[in-house]
């Protein structure tokens, strides 16, 4: 599953793990994506499965 939100488009952030000896290895921070059944469409009556981040769920941007 792609780590992108279908509502806001939030994706993973990239950076480095830095050890105590300051060696760097690549890493990524994935957003907290949940697969929810949401009501979409013009009238908001068509149920569809969406990948939504938890910040969009908490903000009420998705009608479940």
GROMACS .gro file of C-alpha atoms in nm:
model
   64
    1UNK     CA    1   0.000   0.000   0.000
    2UNK     CA    2   0.131   0.343  -0.090
    3UNK     CA    3   0.200   0.563   0.210
    4UNK     CA    4   0.004   0.861   0.077
    5UNK     CA    5  -0.322   1.012   0.200
    6UNK     CA    6  -0.602   1.026  -0.059
    7UNK     CA    7  -0.744   1.343   0.102
    8UNK     CA    8  -0.449   1.574   0.169
    9UNK     CA    9  -0.176   1.398  -0.032
   10UNK     CA   10   0.057   1.366   0.266
   11UNK     CA   11   0.343   1.124   0.190
   12UNK     CA   12   0.653   0.992   0.360
   13UNK     CA   13   0.929   1.218   0.484
   14UNK     CA   14   1.291   1.123   0.420
   15UNK     CA   15   1.604   1.167   0.625
   16UNK     CA   16   1.881   0.982   0.807
   17UNK     CA   17   1.920   0.765   1.112
   18UNK     CA   18   2.222   0.907   1.293
   19UNK     CA   19   2.406   0.671   1.527
   20UNK     CA   20   2.606   0.765   1.833
   21UNK     CA   21   2.922   0.759   1.620
   22UNK     CA   22   2.738   0.990   1.375
   23UNK     CA   23   2.716   0.738   1.091
   24UNK     CA   24   2.416   0.809   0.868
   25UNK     CA   25   2.181   0.557   0.708
   26UNK     CA   26   1.874   0.642   0.504
   27UNK     CA   27   1.529   0.615   0.663
   28UNK     CA   28   1.174   0.732   0.603
   29UNK     CA   29   0.890   0.852   0.824
   30UNK     CA   30   0.560   0.717   0.696
   31UNK     CA   31   0.235   0.896   0.782
   32UNK     CA   32  -0.020   0.704   0.988
   33UNK     CA   33  -0.242   0.581   0.701
   34UNK     CA   34  -0.570   0.403   0.777
   35UNK     CA   35  -0.793   0.231   0.520
   36UNK     CA   36  -1.145   0.358   0.588
   37UNK     CA   37  -1.479   0.323   0.417
   38UNK     CA   38  -1.584   0.682   0.345
   39UNK     CA   39  -1.879   0.845   0.174
   40UNK     CA   40  -1.765   1.029  -0.140
   41UNK     CA   41  -1.917   1.178  -0.454
   42UNK     CA   42  -2.127   1.485  -0.528
   43UNK     CA   43  -2.406   1.396  -0.285
   44UNK     CA   44  -2.173   1.215  -0.043
   45UNK     CA   45  -2.361   0.887  -0.060
   46UNK     CA   46  -2.124   0.654  -0.250
   47UNK     CA   47  -1.923   0.436  -0.008
   48UNK     CA   48  -1.562   0.389  -0.116
   49UNK     CA   49  -1.243   0.264   0.049
   50UNK     CA   50  -0.984   0.539   0.093
   51UNK     CA   51  -0.635   0.557   0.239
   52UNK     CA   52  -0.660   0.845   0.487
   53UNK     CA   53  -0.407   0.979   0.736
   54UNK     CA   54  -0.518   1.005   1.098
   55UNK     CA   55  -0.479   1.384   1.101
   56UNK     CA   56  -0.749   1.408   0.830
   57UNK     CA   57  -0.972   1.169   1.025
   58UNK     CA   58  -0.931   1.373   1.343
   59UNK     CA   59  -0.997   1.701   1.158
   60UNK     CA   60  -1.323   1.561   1.018
   61UNK     CA   61  -1.223   1.596   0.653
   62UNK     CA   62  -1.369   1.251   0.577
   63UNK     CA   63  -1.733   1.153   0.624
   64UNK     CA   64  -1.738   0.788   0.735
   0.00000   0.00000   0.00000
